[in-house]
């Protein structure tokens, strides 16, 4: 429990760094741009690759920063390109996802099992449960009617999203891009 409290405290401390804020802003802009290249399948299913940029923020800056970043970015994306009415439930889901990813990734080595676990937990809690609940509330459809197609979509996207994030982070680590983003010098490794 103490390790989790330390994780949250360190993540909260990330707000004091100008480098952190500017890096998050740039990755947020990348996320917005990637969001324009999403695929809408019917009224209830959308596939987007903007989460890769978001996950980099959660990986770099942790659960507290990720929670705030996820919520704020959700509102900004809506203001930039509104699709339907604004519903705060989706903002809550984005914030919860940011916190969950941050808990799995922050200050931990990237391992395929960890990425798969994080993707699965976020898919079940935020996408399958909360997302379906919000859609059910918005459109007046029964939760159990919407759930099967959302489960199928998330199970299909689970390995795809996991592989994309894993490959991107591993490539960035091997090229030294992560050290540059963090402001580390030399060839020292991260804790």
Short mmCIF file of C-alpha atoms in Angstrom, two decimals:
data_model
loop_
_atom_site.label_atom_id
_atom_site.label_comp_id
_atom_site.label_asym_id
_atom_site.label_seq_id
_atom_site.Cartn_x
_atom_site.Cartn_y
_atom_site.Cartn_z
CA UNK A 1 0.00 0.00 0.00
CA UNK A 2 2.92 2.30 0.78
CA UNK A 3 4.33 1.73 -2.73
CA UNK A 4 1.00 2.77 -4.24
CA UNK A 5 0.90 5.93 -2.10
CA UNK A 6 4.47 6.74 -3.18
CA UNK A 7 3.49 6.18 -6.80
CA UNK A 8 0.61 8.66 -6.50
CA UNK A 9 2.76 11.18 -4.60
CA UNK A 10 5.51 11.07 -7.23
CA UNK A 11 2.94 11.40 -10.02
CA UNK A 12 1.41 14.42 -8.29
CA UNK A 13 4.89 15.96 -8.13
CA UNK A 14 5.10 15.79 -11.94
CA UNK A 15 2.83 18.86 -12.10
CA UNK A 16 5.76 21.02 -10.89
CA UNK A 17 7.86 20.37 -13.98
CA UNK A 18 7.63 22.63 -17.02
CA UNK A 19 9.08 19.81 -19.13
CA UNK A 20 6.24 17.53 -18.01
CA UNK A 21 3.53 20.08 -18.86
CA UNK A 22 4.98 20.88 -22.30
CA UNK A 23 5.55 17.21 -23.13
CA UNK A 24 1.99 16.36 -22.11
CA UNK A 25 0.68 19.27 -24.20
CA UNK A 26 2.58 18.09 -27.26
CA UNK A 27 1.41 14.50 -26.81
CA UNK A 28 -2.12 15.82 -26.28
CA UNK A 29 -1.89 17.60 -29.64
CA UNK A 30 -0.69 14.36 -31.26
CA UNK A 31 -3.64 12.57 -29.66
CA UNK A 32 -6.09 15.13 -31.08
CA UNK A 33 -4.60 14.74 -34.58
CA UNK A 34 -4.65 10.93 -34.36
CA UNK A 35 -8.28 11.18 -33.24
CA UNK A 36 -9.18 12.55 -36.68
CA UNK A 37 -8.12 9.21 -38.17
CA UNK A 38 -10.69 7.15 -36.29
CA UNK A 39 -13.14 4.68 -37.81
CA UNK A 40 -16.80 4.88 -36.77
CA UNK A 41 -18.63 1.55 -36.94
CA UNK A 42 -22.28 2.31 -36.38
CA UNK A 43 -23.58 4.51 -33.57
CA UNK A 44 -21.88 2.78 -30.67
CA UNK A 45 -18.42 1.64 -31.78
CA UNK A 46 -15.44 3.84 -32.74
CA UNK A 47 -11.89 2.65 -33.31
CA UNK A 48 -9.17 5.25 -32.76
CA UNK A 49 -5.40 5.19 -32.37
CA UNK A 50 -5.17 8.41 -30.35
CA UNK A 51 -4.79 6.36 -27.19
CA UNK A 52 -1.14 5.64 -28.03
CA UNK A 53 -0.16 9.27 -27.37
CA UNK A 54 -2.30 9.31 -24.22
CA UNK A 55 -0.65 6.14 -22.93
CA UNK A 56 2.78 7.70 -23.36
CA UNK A 57 1.68 10.45 -20.97
CA UNK A 58 0.38 7.90 -18.46
CA UNK A 59 3.62 5.91 -18.78
CA UNK A 60 5.85 8.95 -18.34
CA UNK A 61 3.95 10.88 -15.65
CA UNK A 62 1.82 8.44 -13.66
CA UNK A 63 -1.69 7.98 -12.36
CA UNK A 64 -2.44 11.41 -10.85
CA UNK A 65 -1.13 13.34 -13.83
CA UNK A 66 -2.72 10.77 -16.15
CA UNK A 67 -6.11 11.14 -14.48
CA UNK A 68 -6.10 14.91 -14.91
CA UNK A 69 -4.64 14.68 -18.42
CA UNK A 70 -7.26 12.13 -19.52
CA UNK A 71 -10.16 14.19 -18.22
CA UNK A 72 -8.92 17.51 -19.58
CA UNK A 73 -8.04 16.03 -22.97
CA UNK A 74 -11.50 14.48 -23.27
CA UNK A 75 -13.10 17.90 -22.78
CA UNK A 76 -10.65 19.58 -25.18
CA UNK A 77 -11.28 16.95 -27.87
CA UNK A 78 -15.00 17.56 -27.52
CA UNK A 79 -14.54 21.34 -27.79
CA UNK A 80 -12.32 20.98 -30.87
CA UNK A 81 -14.49 18.42 -32.67
CA UNK A 82 -17.87 17.87 -31.02
CA UNK A 83 -19.54 14.59 -31.90
CA UNK A 84 -22.99 14.39 -30.39
CA UNK A 85 -23.83 15.96 -27.06
CA UNK A 86 -21.30 16.33 -24.28
CA UNK A 87 -21.68 13.71 -21.57
CA UNK A 88 -19.48 13.94 -18.43
CA UNK A 89 -19.52 10.16 -17.97
CA UNK A 90 -17.08 9.77 -20.85
CA UNK A 91 -14.81 12.36 -19.24
CA UNK A 92 -14.92 10.35 -16.02
CA UNK A 93 -14.03 7.19 -17.98
CA UNK A 94 -11.07 8.96 -19.60
CA UNK A 95 -9.83 10.13 -16.19
CA UNK A 96 -10.20 6.66 -14.66
CA UNK A 97 -8.38 5.11 -17.64
CA UNK A 98 -5.52 7.59 -17.18
CA UNK A 99 -5.20 6.67 -13.52
CA UNK A 100 -5.33 2.93 -14.24
CA UNK A 101 -2.73 3.07 -17.01
CA UNK A 102 -0.55 5.23 -14.77
CA UNK A 103 -0.69 2.65 -11.97
CA UNK A 104 0.39 -0.10 -14.37
CA UNK A 105 3.11 1.83 -16.25
CA UNK A 106 4.59 4.64 -14.14
CA UNK A 107 8.19 4.01 -13.08
CA UNK A 108 7.99 0.39 -14.15
CA UNK A 109 9.80 -1.39 -16.97
CA UNK A 110 7.71 -2.04 -20.05
CA UNK A 111 6.90 -5.72 -20.25
CA UNK A 112 4.44 -7.28 -22.67
CA UNK A 113 2.48 -8.96 -19.85
CA UNK A 114 2.12 -5.59 -18.06
CA UNK A 115 0.85 -3.89 -21.23
CA UNK A 116 -1.62 -6.74 -21.87
CA UNK A 117 -2.85 -6.57 -18.26
CA UNK A 118 -3.25 -2.79 -18.34
CA UNK A 119 -5.13 -2.90 -21.63
CA UNK A 120 -7.43 -5.64 -20.36
CA UNK A 121 -8.22 -3.91 -17.07
CA UNK A 122 -8.95 -0.59 -18.80
CA UNK A 123 -11.00 -2.33 -21.50
CA UNK A 124 -13.15 -4.14 -18.94
CA UNK A 125 -13.64 -1.29 -16.45
CA UNK A 126 -13.68 1.82 -18.66
CA UNK A 127 -14.76 0.60 -22.08
CA UNK A 128 -16.97 -2.42 -21.51
CA UNK A 129 -18.57 -1.47 -18.20
CA UNK A 130 -18.53 2.33 -17.87
CA UNK A 131 -18.65 3.10 -21.61
CA UNK A 132 -21.60 0.78 -22.10
CA UNK A 133 -23.33 2.26 -19.05
CA UNK A 134 -22.93 5.80 -20.45
CA UNK A 135 -24.22 4.75 -23.88
CA UNK A 136 -27.15 3.00 -22.25
CA UNK A 137 -28.00 6.15 -20.30
CA UNK A 138 -27.56 8.41 -23.33
CA UNK A 139 -29.49 6.42 -25.89
CA UNK A 140 -32.02 4.63 -23.70
CA UNK A 141 -30.87 1.21 -24.90
CA UNK A 142 -30.62 -1.68 -22.48
CA UNK A 143 -27.13 -2.21 -21.07
CA UNK A 144 -27.19 -5.91 -21.99
CA UNK A 145 -28.17 -5.10 -25.59
CA UNK A 146 -25.13 -2.84 -26.08
CA UNK A 147 -22.67 -4.96 -24.10
CA UNK A 148 -22.04 -7.89 -26.51
CA UNK A 149 -20.88 -5.74 -29.45
CA UNK A 150 -18.68 -3.65 -27.14
CA UNK A 151 -17.14 -6.79 -25.61
CA UNK A 152 -16.34 -8.14 -29.09
CA UNK A 153 -14.82 -4.82 -30.21
CA UNK A 154 -12.67 -4.55 -27.07
CA UNK A 155 -11.51 -8.17 -27.25
CA UNK A 156 -10.47 -7.62 -30.86
CA UNK A 157 -8.69 -4.34 -30.06
CA UNK A 158 -7.02 -5.64 -26.87
CA UNK A 159 -4.05 -7.36 -28.56
CA UNK A 160 -3.87 -4.69 -31.27
CA UNK A 161 -3.66 -1.79 -28.80
CA UNK A 162 -1.27 -3.76 -26.59
CA UNK A 163 1.09 -4.58 -29.44
CA UNK A 164 1.03 -1.01 -30.79
CA UNK A 165 1.87 0.55 -27.43
CA UNK A 166 4.52 -2.05 -26.61
CA UNK A 167 6.27 -1.63 -29.97
CA UNK A 168 6.13 2.18 -29.82
CA UNK A 169 7.57 2.38 -26.30
CA UNK A 170 10.25 -0.25 -26.91
CA UNK A 171 11.30 1.52 -30.12
CA UNK A 172 11.42 4.88 -28.35
CA UNK A 173 13.52 3.38 -25.55
CA UNK A 174 15.95 1.76 -27.98
CA UNK A 175 16.42 4.96 -29.98
CA UNK A 176 16.93 7.07 -26.86
CA UNK A 177 13.78 9.11 -27.42
CA UNK A 178 12.45 8.30 -23.94
CA UNK A 179 15.66 9.52 -22.30
CA UNK A 180 15.42 12.72 -24.31
CA UNK A 181 11.77 13.25 -23.34
CA UNK A 182 12.56 12.67 -19.67
CA UNK A 183 15.55 14.99 -19.87
CA UNK A 184 18.04 12.31 -18.87
CA UNK A 185 21.63 12.61 -20.01
CA UNK A 186 24.02 9.89 -21.07
CA UNK A 187 23.19 6.23 -21.40
CA UNK A 188 21.98 5.67 -17.85
CA UNK A 189 18.85 3.61 -17.45
CA UNK A 190 15.63 4.48 -15.71
CA UNK A 191 14.81 3.15 -12.23
#
